[in-house]
PDB file of C-alpha atoms in Angstrom:
ATOM      1  CA  MET R  16       7.178 -62.916  44.585  1.00  0.00           C
ATOM      2  CA  LYS R  17       4.834 -62.290  47.488  1.00  0.00           C
ATOM      3  CA  ARG R  18       6.994 -59.341  48.489  1.00  0.00           C
ATOM      4  CA  PHE R  19       6.783 -58.008  44.898  1.00  0.00           C
ATOM      5  CA  PHE R  20       2.942 -58.071  44.888  1.00  0.00           C
ATOM      6  CA  THR R  21       2.890 -56.397  48.262  1.00  0.00           C
ATOM      7  CA  LEU R  22       5.081 -53.589  46.945  1.00  0.00           C
ATOM      8  CA  LEU R  23       2.982 -53.348  43.765  1.00  0.00           C
ATOM      9  CA  ILE R  24      -0.246 -53.027  45.732  1.00  0.00           C
ATOM     10  CA  LEU R  25       1.313 -50.374  47.983  1.00  0.00           C
ATOM     11  CA  SER R  26       2.634 -48.491  44.954  1.00  0.00           C
ATOM     12  CA  THR R  27      -0.775 -48.623  43.242  1.00  0.00           C
ATOM     13  CA  PHE R  28      -2.465 -47.395  46.407  1.00  0.00           C
ATOM     14  CA  CYS R  29      -0.005 -44.517  46.700  1.00  0.00           C
ATOM     15  CA  LEU R  30      -0.445 -43.567  43.045  1.00  0.00           C
ATOM     16  CA  SER R  31      -4.194 -43.750  43.419  1.00  0.00           C
ATOM     17  CA  SER R  32      -4.090 -41.595  46.550  1.00  0.00           C
ATOM     18  CA  CYS R  33      -1.831 -39.065  44.865  1.00  0.00           C
ATOM     19  CA  SER R  34      -4.100 -39.011  41.811  1.00  0.00           C
ATOM     20  CA  GLN R  35      -7.221 -38.434  43.944  1.00  0.00           C
ATOM     21  CA  SER R  36      -5.349 -35.809  45.947  1.00  0.00           C
ATOM     22  CA  ASP R  37      -4.264 -34.064  42.754  1.00  0.00           C
ATOM     23  CA  GLN R  38      -7.815 -34.214  41.372  1.00  0.00           C
ATOM     24  CA  LEU R  39      -9.202 -32.856  44.633  1.00  0.00           C
ATOM     25  CA  ALA R  40      -6.673 -30.031  44.623  1.00  0.00           C
ATOM     26  CA  LEU R  41      -7.484 -29.313  40.973  1.00  0.00           C
ATOM     27  CA  HIS R  42     -11.203 -29.357  41.730  1.00  0.00           C
ATOM     28  CA  GLN R  43     -10.727 -26.943  44.626  1.00  0.00           C
ATOM     29  CA  GLU R  44      -8.587 -24.746  42.395  1.00  0.00           C
ATOM     30  CA  LYS R  45     -11.314 -24.644  39.771  1.00  0.00           C
ATOM     31  CA  LYS R  46     -13.942 -23.961  42.413  1.00  0.00           C
ATOM     32  CA  ALA R  47     -11.888 -21.115  43.814  1.00  0.00           C
ATOM     33  CA  ALA R  48     -11.399 -19.751  40.313  1.00  0.00           C
ATOM     34  CA  THR R  49     -15.135 -19.583  39.649  1.00  0.00           C
ATOM     35  CA  GLN R  50     -15.652 -17.470  42.746  1.00  0.00           C
ATOM     36  CA  VAL R  51     -13.492 -14.590  41.535  1.00  0.00           C
ATOM     37  CA  PHE R  52     -15.867 -13.671  38.703  1.00  0.00           C
ATOM     38  CA  LYS R  53     -17.956 -10.613  39.602  1.00  0.00           C
ATOM     39  CA  PRO R  54     -21.686 -10.561  38.820  1.00  0.00           C
ATOM     40  CA  ILE R  55     -22.899  -8.531  35.872  1.00  0.00           C
ATOM     41  CA  PRO R  56     -23.578  -4.935  37.049  1.00  0.00           C
ATOM     42  CA  ALA R  57     -27.233  -4.191  37.736  1.00  0.00           C
ATOM     43  CA  ASP R  58     -27.204  -1.327  35.226  1.00  0.00           C
ATOM     44  CA  PHE R  59     -25.585  -3.400  32.448  1.00  0.00           C
ATOM     45  CA  VAL R  60     -28.930  -3.744  30.677  1.00  0.00           C
ATOM     46  CA  PRO R  61     -30.992  -0.485  30.742  1.00  0.00           C
ATOM     47  CA  ARG R  62     -34.574  -1.009  31.841  1.00  0.00           C
ATOM     48  CA  ASN R  63     -37.883   0.831  31.875  1.00  0.00           C
ATOM     49  CA  PHE R  64     -39.093   2.503  35.068  1.00  0.00           C
ATOM     50  CA  THR R  65     -42.609   3.446  36.085  1.00  0.00           C
ATOM     51  CA  VAL R  66     -42.978   6.424  38.414  1.00  0.00           C
ATOM     52  CA  LEU R  67     -46.126   7.515  40.220  1.00  0.00           C
ATOM     53  CA  SER R  68     -45.990  11.177  41.251  1.00  0.00           C
ATOM     54  CA  ALA R  69     -48.523  12.155  43.882  1.00  0.00           C
ATOM     55  CA  GLY R  70     -49.356  15.163  45.980  1.00  0.00           C
ATOM     56  CA  ASP R  71     -50.175  18.825  45.621  1.00  0.00           C
ATOM     57  CA  SER R  72     -49.724  21.650  43.107  1.00  0.00           C
ATOM     58  CA  LEU R  73     -45.966  21.047  42.829  1.00  0.00           C
ATOM     59  CA  THR R  74     -46.713  17.682  41.262  1.00  0.00           C
ATOM     60  CA  GLN R  75     -49.572  19.061  39.170  1.00  0.00           C
ATOM     61  CA  GLY R  76     -47.164  21.743  37.974  1.00  0.00           C
ATOM     62  CA  VAL R  77     -48.860  25.034  38.850  1.00  0.00           C
ATOM     63  CA  GLY R  78     -46.587  27.821  37.605  1.00  0.00           C
ATOM     64  CA  ASP R  79     -45.209  25.732  34.743  1.00  0.00           C
ATOM     65  CA  SER R  80     -45.657  27.814  31.576  1.00  0.00           C
ATOM     66  CA  THR R  81     -45.689  24.669  29.417  1.00  0.00           C
ATOM     67  CA  ASN R  82     -48.460  22.949  31.427  1.00  0.00           C
ATOM     68  CA  GLN R  83     -46.568  19.672  31.179  1.00  0.00           C
ATOM     69  CA  GLY R  84     -46.332  18.811  34.860  1.00  0.00           C
ATOM     70  CA  GLY R  85     -43.821  21.069  36.581  1.00  0.00           C
ATOM     71  CA  TYR R  86     -40.648  19.153  37.408  1.00  0.00           C
ATOM     72  CA  LEU R  87     -41.759  15.916  35.676  1.00  0.00           C
ATOM     73  CA  PRO R  88     -40.633  16.588  32.055  1.00  0.00           C
ATOM     74  CA  TYR R  89     -37.258  17.873  33.290  1.00  0.00           C
ATOM     75  CA  LEU R  90     -36.823  14.809  35.490  1.00  0.00           C
ATOM     76  CA  LYS R  91     -37.843  12.443  32.700  1.00  0.00           C
ATOM     77  CA  THR R  92     -35.160  13.903  30.401  1.00  0.00           C
ATOM     78  CA  LEU R  93     -32.497  13.650  33.093  1.00  0.00           C
ATOM     79  CA  LEU R  94     -33.388  10.098  34.119  1.00  0.00           C
ATOM     80  CA  GLU R  95     -33.438   8.769  30.565  1.00  0.00           C
ATOM     81  CA  LYS R  96     -29.816   9.866  30.203  1.00  0.00           C
ATOM     82  CA  GLU R  97     -28.792   7.489  33.003  1.00  0.00           C
ATOM     83  CA  LYS R  98     -27.000   4.357  31.797  1.00  0.00           C
ATOM     84  CA  GLY R  99     -29.274   2.034  33.772  1.00  0.00           C
ATOM     85  CA  VAL R 100     -32.471   3.619  32.436  1.00  0.00           C
ATOM     86  CA  GLN R 101     -34.043   3.080  29.041  1.00  0.00           C
ATOM     87  CA  GLN R 102     -37.407   4.798  29.458  1.00  0.00           C
ATOM     88  CA  VAL R 103     -39.400   6.416  32.273  1.00  0.00           C
ATOM     89  CA  ASP R 104     -43.199   6.533  32.332  1.00  0.00           C
ATOM     90  CA  PHE R 105     -45.013   8.825  34.771  1.00  0.00           C
ATOM     91  CA  PHE R 106     -48.460   8.671  36.355  1.00  0.00           C
ATOM     92  CA  ASN R 107     -49.218  12.216  37.546  1.00  0.00           C
ATOM     93  CA  TYR R 108     -51.567  12.359  40.540  1.00  0.00           C
ATOM     94  CA  GLY R 109     -50.907  15.946  41.588  1.00  0.00           C
ATOM     95  CA  ILE R 110     -53.890  18.086  42.599  1.00  0.00           C
ATOM     96  CA  THR R 111     -53.701  21.748  43.590  1.00  0.00           C
ATOM     97  CA  GLY R 112     -54.525  22.393  47.219  1.00  0.00           C
ATOM     98  CA  ASN R 113     -54.146  18.795  48.383  1.00  0.00           C
ATOM     99  CA  ARG R 114     -53.210  18.276  52.016  1.00  0.00           C
ATOM    100  CA  THR R 115     -51.999  15.050  53.608  1.00  0.00           C
ATOM    101  CA  THR R 116     -55.539  13.938  54.518  1.00  0.00           C
ATOM    102  CA  GLN R 117     -56.750  14.373  50.948  1.00  0.00           C
ATOM    103  CA  LEU R 118     -53.767  12.553  49.443  1.00  0.00           C
ATOM    104  CA  LEU R 119     -54.288   9.688  51.881  1.00  0.00           C
ATOM    105  CA  LYS R 120     -57.902   9.379  50.790  1.00  0.00           C
ATOM    106  CA  ARG R 121     -56.932   9.349  47.091  1.00  0.00           C
ATOM    107  CA  LEU R 122     -54.282   6.663  47.659  1.00  0.00           C
ATOM    108  CA  LYS R 123     -57.101   4.305  48.611  1.00  0.00           C
ATOM    109  CA  THR R 124     -59.065   4.755  45.367  1.00  0.00           C
ATOM    110  CA  PRO R 125     -59.132   1.765  42.962  1.00  0.00           C
ATOM    111  CA  GLU R 126     -57.525   3.791  40.155  1.00  0.00           C
ATOM    112  CA  MET R 127     -54.579   4.963  42.229  1.00  0.00           C
ATOM    113  CA  LYS R 128     -54.116   1.590  43.929  1.00  0.00           C
ATOM    114  CA  ALA R 129     -53.869  -0.091  40.519  1.00  0.00           C
ATOM    115  CA  ASP R 130     -51.146   2.326  39.369  1.00  0.00           C
ATOM    116  CA  LEU R 131     -49.307   2.038  42.690  1.00  0.00           C
ATOM    117  CA  GLN R 132     -48.984  -1.687  42.119  1.00  0.00           C
ATOM    118  CA  LYS R 133     -47.231  -1.018  38.777  1.00  0.00           C
ATOM    119  CA  ALA R 134     -44.842   1.633  40.100  1.00  0.00           C
ATOM    120  CA  ASP R 135     -41.123   1.173  40.657  1.00  0.00           C
ATOM    121  CA  MET R 136     -41.009   4.515  42.418  1.00  0.00           C
ATOM    122  CA  VAL R 137     -43.440   6.910  44.141  1.00  0.00           C
ATOM    123  CA  ILE R 138     -42.502  10.608  44.377  1.00  0.00           C
ATOM    124  CA  ILE R 139     -44.490  12.698  46.855  1.00  0.00           C
ATOM    125  CA  THR R 140     -44.856  16.470  47.252  1.00  0.00           C
ATOM    126  CA  ILE R 141     -47.092  17.229  50.222  1.00  0.00           C
ATOM    127  CA  GLY R 142     -47.244  19.426  53.312  1.00  0.00           C
ATOM    128  CA  GLY R 143     -47.210  22.972  51.976  1.00  0.00           C
ATOM    129  CA  ASN R 144     -50.997  23.219  52.105  1.00  0.00           C
ATOM    130  CA  ASP R 145     -51.013  21.720  55.604  1.00  0.00           C
ATOM    131  CA  ILE R 146     -48.851  24.641  56.746  1.00  0.00           C
ATOM    132  CA  MET R 147     -51.056  27.134  54.910  1.00  0.00           C
ATOM    133  CA  LYS R 148     -54.146  25.712  56.631  1.00  0.00           C
ATOM    134  CA  VAL R 149     -52.521  26.406  59.998  1.00  0.00           C
ATOM    135  CA  VAL R 150     -51.861  29.977  58.869  1.00  0.00           C
ATOM    136  CA  LYS R 151     -55.469  30.492  57.718  1.00  0.00           C
ATOM    137  CA  ASP R 152     -57.042  28.859  60.771  1.00  0.00           C
ATOM    138  CA  ASN R 153     -54.943  30.891  63.213  1.00  0.00           C
ATOM    139  CA  PHE R 154     -54.432  34.081  61.247  1.00  0.00           C
ATOM    140  CA  THR R 155     -55.348  36.400  64.123  1.00  0.00           C
ATOM    141  CA  ASN R 156     -53.134  34.590  66.627  1.00  0.00           C
ATOM    142  CA  LEU R 157     -50.208  32.931  64.877  1.00  0.00           C
ATOM    143  CA  GLN R 158     -47.841  31.422  67.422  1.00  0.00           C
ATOM    144  CA  LEU R 159     -45.029  28.893  66.984  1.00  0.00           C
ATOM    145  CA  PRO R 160     -46.601  26.369  69.421  1.00  0.00           C
ATOM    146  CA  VAL R 161     -49.573  26.045  67.036  1.00  0.00           C
ATOM    147  CA  PHE R 162     -47.257  24.964  64.202  1.00  0.00           C
ATOM    148  CA  THR R 163     -45.397  22.607  66.558  1.00  0.00           C
ATOM    149  CA  LYS R 164     -48.640  20.863  67.475  1.00  0.00           C
ATOM    150  CA  GLU R 165     -49.801  20.568  63.860  1.00  0.00           C
ATOM    151  CA  LYS R 166     -46.357  19.314  62.828  1.00  0.00           C
ATOM    152  CA  GLU R 167     -46.992  16.141  64.814  1.00  0.00           C
ATOM    153  CA  THR R 168     -50.337  15.706  63.051  1.00  0.00           C
ATOM    154  CA  PHE R 169     -48.527  16.143  59.725  1.00  0.00           C
ATOM    155  CA  ARG R 170     -46.009  13.473  60.733  1.00  0.00           C
ATOM    156  CA  GLN R 171     -48.742  11.000  61.663  1.00  0.00           C
ATOM    157  CA  HIS R 172     -50.500  11.596  58.339  1.00  0.00           C
ATOM    158  CA  LEU R 173     -47.223  11.004  56.488  1.00  0.00           C
ATOM    159  CA  ILE R 174     -46.822   7.655  58.244  1.00  0.00           C
ATOM    160  CA  GLN R 175     -50.333   6.691  57.110  1.00  0.00           C
ATOM    161  CA  ILE R 176     -49.477   7.742  53.539  1.00  0.00           C
ATOM    162  CA  PHE R 177     -46.301   5.638  53.552  1.00  0.00           C
ATOM    163  CA  GLU R 178     -48.154   2.663  55.008  1.00  0.00           C
ATOM    164  CA  ALA R 179     -50.840   2.925  52.313  1.00  0.00           C
ATOM    165  CA  ILE R 180     -48.136   2.861  49.612  1.00  0.00           C
ATOM    166  CA  VAL R 181     -46.239  -0.041  51.195  1.00  0.00           C
ATOM    167  CA  GLN R 182     -49.455  -2.018  51.554  1.00  0.00           C
ATOM    168  CA  GLU R 183     -50.076  -1.819  47.793  1.00  0.00           C
ATOM    169  CA  ASN R 184     -46.455  -2.142  46.714  1.00  0.00           C
ATOM    170  CA  PRO R 185     -43.837  -3.103  49.334  1.00  0.00           C
ATOM    171  CA  HIS R 186     -41.045  -3.083  46.730  1.00  0.00           C
ATOM    172  CA  ALA R 187     -41.545   0.457  45.398  1.00  0.00           C
ATOM    173  CA  SER R 188     -39.079   3.173  46.360  1.00  0.00           C
ATOM    174  CA  ILE R 189     -40.735   6.166  48.060  1.00  0.00           C
ATOM    175  CA  VAL R 190     -39.209   9.605  47.517  1.00  0.00           C
ATOM    176  CA  LEU R 191     -40.463  12.459  49.707  1.00  0.00           C
ATOM    177  CA  VAL R 192     -39.684  15.938  48.370  1.00  0.00           C
ATOM    178  CA  GLY R 193     -39.074  18.442  51.139  1.00  0.00           C
ATOM    179  CA  LEU R 194     -40.920  21.705  51.751  1.00  0.00           C
ATOM    180  CA  TYR R 195     -39.653  25.180  50.911  1.00  0.00           C
ATOM    181  CA  ASN R 196     -40.558  28.648  52.178  1.00  0.00           C
ATOM    182  CA  PRO R 197     -42.079  30.655  49.293  1.00  0.00           C
ATOM    183  CA  PHE R 198     -42.105  33.799  51.441  1.00  0.00           C
ATOM    184  CA  SER R 199     -38.352  33.867  52.101  1.00  0.00           C
ATOM    185  CA  LYS R 200     -37.520  36.274  49.262  1.00  0.00           C
ATOM    186  CA  TRP R 201     -40.229  38.846  49.909  1.00  0.00           C
ATOM    187  CA  PHE R 202     -40.421  38.508  53.699  1.00  0.00           C
ATOM    188  CA  SER R 203     -36.855  37.599  54.586  1.00  0.00           C
ATOM    189  CA  ASP R 204     -37.226  39.322  57.967  1.00  0.00           C
ATOM    190  CA  ILE R 205     -39.806  36.749  59.106  1.00  0.00           C
ATOM    191  CA  LYS R 206     -37.372  34.086  60.312  1.00  0.00           C
ATOM    192  CA  GLU R 207     -40.078  32.125  62.108  1.00  0.00           C
ATOM    193  CA  MET R 208     -41.409  30.783  58.795  1.00  0.00           C
ATOM    194  CA  ASP R 209     -37.961  29.447  57.885  1.00  0.00           C
ATOM    195  CA  GLU R 210     -37.858  27.753  61.291  1.00  0.00           C
ATOM    196  CA  ILE R 211     -41.327  26.239  60.790  1.00  0.00           C
ATOM    197  CA  VAL R 212     -40.484  24.858  57.338  1.00  0.00           C
ATOM    198  CA  SER R 213     -37.215  23.438  58.664  1.00  0.00           C
ATOM    199  CA  ASP R 214     -38.990  21.735  61.585  1.00  0.00           C
ATOM    200  CA  TRP R 215     -41.629  20.201  59.318  1.00  0.00           C
ATOM    201  CA  ASN R 216     -38.900  18.931  56.987  1.00  0.00           C
ATOM    202  CA  LYS R 217     -37.244  17.242  59.964  1.00  0.00           C
ATOM    203  CA  ALA R 218     -40.582  15.591  60.727  1.00  0.00           C
ATOM    204  CA  GLY R 219     -40.680  14.281  57.151  1.00  0.00           C
ATOM    205  CA  GLN R 220     -37.120  12.993  57.433  1.00  0.00           C
ATOM    206  CA  SER R 221     -37.971  11.169  60.660  1.00  0.00           C
ATOM    207  CA  VAL R 222     -40.725   9.274  58.821  1.00  0.00           C
ATOM    208  CA  VAL R 223     -38.471   8.434  55.855  1.00  0.00           C
ATOM    209  CA  ALA R 224     -35.837   7.038  58.241  1.00  0.00           C
ATOM    210  CA  ASN R 225     -38.210   4.228  59.267  1.00  0.00           C
ATOM    211  CA  TYR R 226     -38.590   2.829  55.745  1.00  0.00           C
ATOM    212  CA  PRO R 227     -35.646   1.068  54.034  1.00  0.00           C
ATOM    213  CA  ASN R 228     -36.948   1.910  50.535  1.00  0.00           C
ATOM    214  CA  ALA R 229     -37.615   5.591  51.308  1.00  0.00           C
ATOM    215  CA  TYR R 230     -35.568   8.697  50.503  1.00  0.00           C
ATOM    216  CA  PHE R 231     -35.818  12.387  51.416  1.00  0.00           C
ATOM    217  CA  VAL R 232     -34.896  15.096  48.899  1.00  0.00           C
ATOM    218  CA  PRO R 233     -34.443  18.608  50.392  1.00  0.00           C
ATOM    219  CA  ILE R 234     -35.263  21.600  48.209  1.00  0.00           C
ATOM    220  CA  GLU R 235     -35.592  24.284  50.900  1.00  0.00           C
ATOM    221  CA  ASP R 236     -32.120  25.692  50.227  1.00  0.00           C
ATOM    222  CA  LEU R 237     -32.841  26.184  46.506  1.00  0.00           C
ATOM    223  CA  PHE R 238     -35.237  29.019  47.305  1.00  0.00           C
ATOM    224  CA  LEU R 239     -33.113  30.638  50.028  1.00  0.00           C
ATOM    225  CA  ASN R 240     -30.612  33.454  49.494  1.00  0.00           C
ATOM    226  CA  THR R 241     -30.825  33.432  45.717  1.00  0.00           C
ATOM    227  CA  GLU R 242     -30.765  36.461  43.464  1.00  0.00           C
ATOM    228  CA  GLU R 243     -32.574  34.561  40.715  1.00  0.00           C
ATOM    229  CA  ASN R 244     -36.362  34.620  40.737  1.00  0.00           C
ATOM    230  CA  LEU R 245     -37.550  31.021  41.015  1.00  0.00           C
ATOM    231  CA  LEU R 246     -41.214  31.756  41.696  1.00  0.00           C
ATOM    232  CA  PHE R 247     -44.237  32.084  39.441  1.00  0.00           C
ATOM    233  CA  THR R 248     -46.173  35.367  39.242  1.00  0.00           C
ATOM    234  CA  ASP R 249     -48.254  34.274  42.256  1.00  0.00           C
ATOM    235  CA  ASN R 250     -45.032  34.430  44.322  1.00  0.00           C
ATOM    236  CA  PHE R 251     -45.876  31.032  45.771  1.00  0.00           C
ATOM    237  CA  HIS R 252     -45.335  28.270  43.213  1.00  0.00           C
ATOM    238  CA  PRO R 253     -42.076  27.635  41.330  1.00  0.00           C
ATOM    239  CA  ASN R 254     -41.665  28.994  37.822  1.00  0.00           C
ATOM    240  CA  ASP R 255     -40.045  27.037  34.990  1.00  0.00           C
ATOM    241  CA  LYS R 256     -36.546  27.592  36.389  1.00  0.00           C
ATOM    242  CA  GLY R 257     -37.699  26.631  39.874  1.00  0.00           C
ATOM    243  CA  TYR R 258     -39.137  23.350  38.614  1.00  0.00           C
ATOM    244  CA  GLU R 259     -35.982  22.657  36.619  1.00  0.00           C
ATOM    245  CA  LEU R 260     -33.865  23.059  39.760  1.00  0.00           C
ATOM    246  CA  ILE R 261     -36.206  20.767  41.715  1.00  0.00           C
ATOM    247  CA  ALA R 262     -35.844  18.136  38.969  1.00  0.00           C
ATOM    248  CA  GLU R 263     -32.054  18.438  39.069  1.00  0.00           C
ATOM    249  CA  ARG R 264     -32.021  18.038  42.849  1.00  0.00           C
ATOM    250  CA  LEU R 265     -34.320  15.032  42.594  1.00  0.00           C
ATOM    251  CA  ASN R 266     -32.131  13.485  39.916  1.00  0.00           C
ATOM    252  CA  GLU R 267     -29.054  13.801  42.122  1.00  0.00           C
ATOM    253  CA  THR R 268     -30.648  11.543  44.738  1.00  0.00           C
ATOM    254  CA  LEU R 269     -32.229   9.195  42.198  1.00  0.00           C
ATOM    255  CA  GLU R 270     -28.960   8.839  40.262  1.00  0.00           C
ATOM    256  CA  ALA R 271     -26.828   8.206  43.344  1.00  0.00           C
ATOM    257  CA  ARG R 272     -29.170   6.031  45.406  1.00  0.00           C
ATOM    258  CA  VAL R 273     -32.649   5.191  44.132  1.00  0.00           C
ATOM    259  CA  ILE R 274     -31.964   3.996  40.561  1.00  0.00           C
ATOM    260  CA  PRO R 275     -28.987   1.806  41.604  1.00  0.00           C
ATOM    261  CA  ASP R 276     -31.080   0.252  44.397  1.00  0.00           C
ATOM    262  CA  LEU R 277     -33.973  -0.442  42.027  1.00  0.00           C
ATOM    263  CA  ALA R 278     -31.661  -1.865  39.370  1.00  0.00           C
ATOM    264  CA  LYS R 279     -29.977  -4.173  41.879  1.00  0.00           C
ATOM    265  CA  LYS R 280     -33.347  -5.420  43.113  1.00  0.00           C
ATOM    266  CA  ALA R 281     -34.463  -6.133  39.553  1.00  0.00           C
ATOM    267  CA  PHE R 282     -31.177  -7.919  38.799  1.00  0.00           C
ATOM    268  CA  LEU R 283     -31.442 -10.083  41.926  1.00  0.00           C
ATOM    269  CA  VAL R 284     -35.043 -11.036  41.128  1.00  0.00           C
ATOM    270  CA  THR R 285     -34.067 -12.001  37.572  1.00  0.00           C
ATOM    271  CA  THR R 286     -31.099 -14.030  38.841  1.00  0.00           C
ATOM    272  CA  GLU R 287     -33.252 -15.887  41.377  1.00  0.00           C
ATOM    273  CA  GLU R 288     -35.886 -16.695  38.728  1.00  0.00           C
ATOM    274  CA  ASN R 289     -33.244 -18.125  36.399  1.00  0.00           C
TER     275      ASN R 289
END
């Protein structure tokens, strides 16, 4: 009888151990199964985006026959076709003739600071008037070294502009639109200007590279070696077609990189809050 109870206890212990082992294995199986589910894509639910556009006459839209803001209406239409976007609202802070120093000063105004804080994205067009100031100030003695020196000043001002934006809104994406040479069609023999614009664009790219939420969109090539007239009657600013092409180029970068990044950030914030 004693031997029987001993065997019974051992059998019960073994059954209990096997049962716990089976439950543990089942629990691990279930746990492993829950890990294979992928999170809901960031663009599953379309959302609204707020964009602050700042800078010079390209943002104001000089040369746009509709007076609706140059590239902005084209870009709005393109963006609202994206599956992760429901609606895009723009704040247009473009002013003709603005240089980097003037934009920097405006970024510190209460009105612009308030709108910066609301923005998901900041698009900047700046630098063309900085180059033109160099031309005007050194018209009688234009030399490449002068542009090289002022390029560094331009780069430093861009850093200050980016820092001012980040200070107000560290989560906003910053998109810097590159410079183009408006004289390339009519003065194609002056290769120095192409070189200057290219060098200043590289300076802009070097600034963008230091900010994880920043992007550079080149447009220089759009206005080079084209048979189609993309300039307004002043032969300086884009015409309607020029602005449309700028919007399309912008949308390529926004569609491939900026919008997905913004959507993922919004999705992660929502997930963390829940």
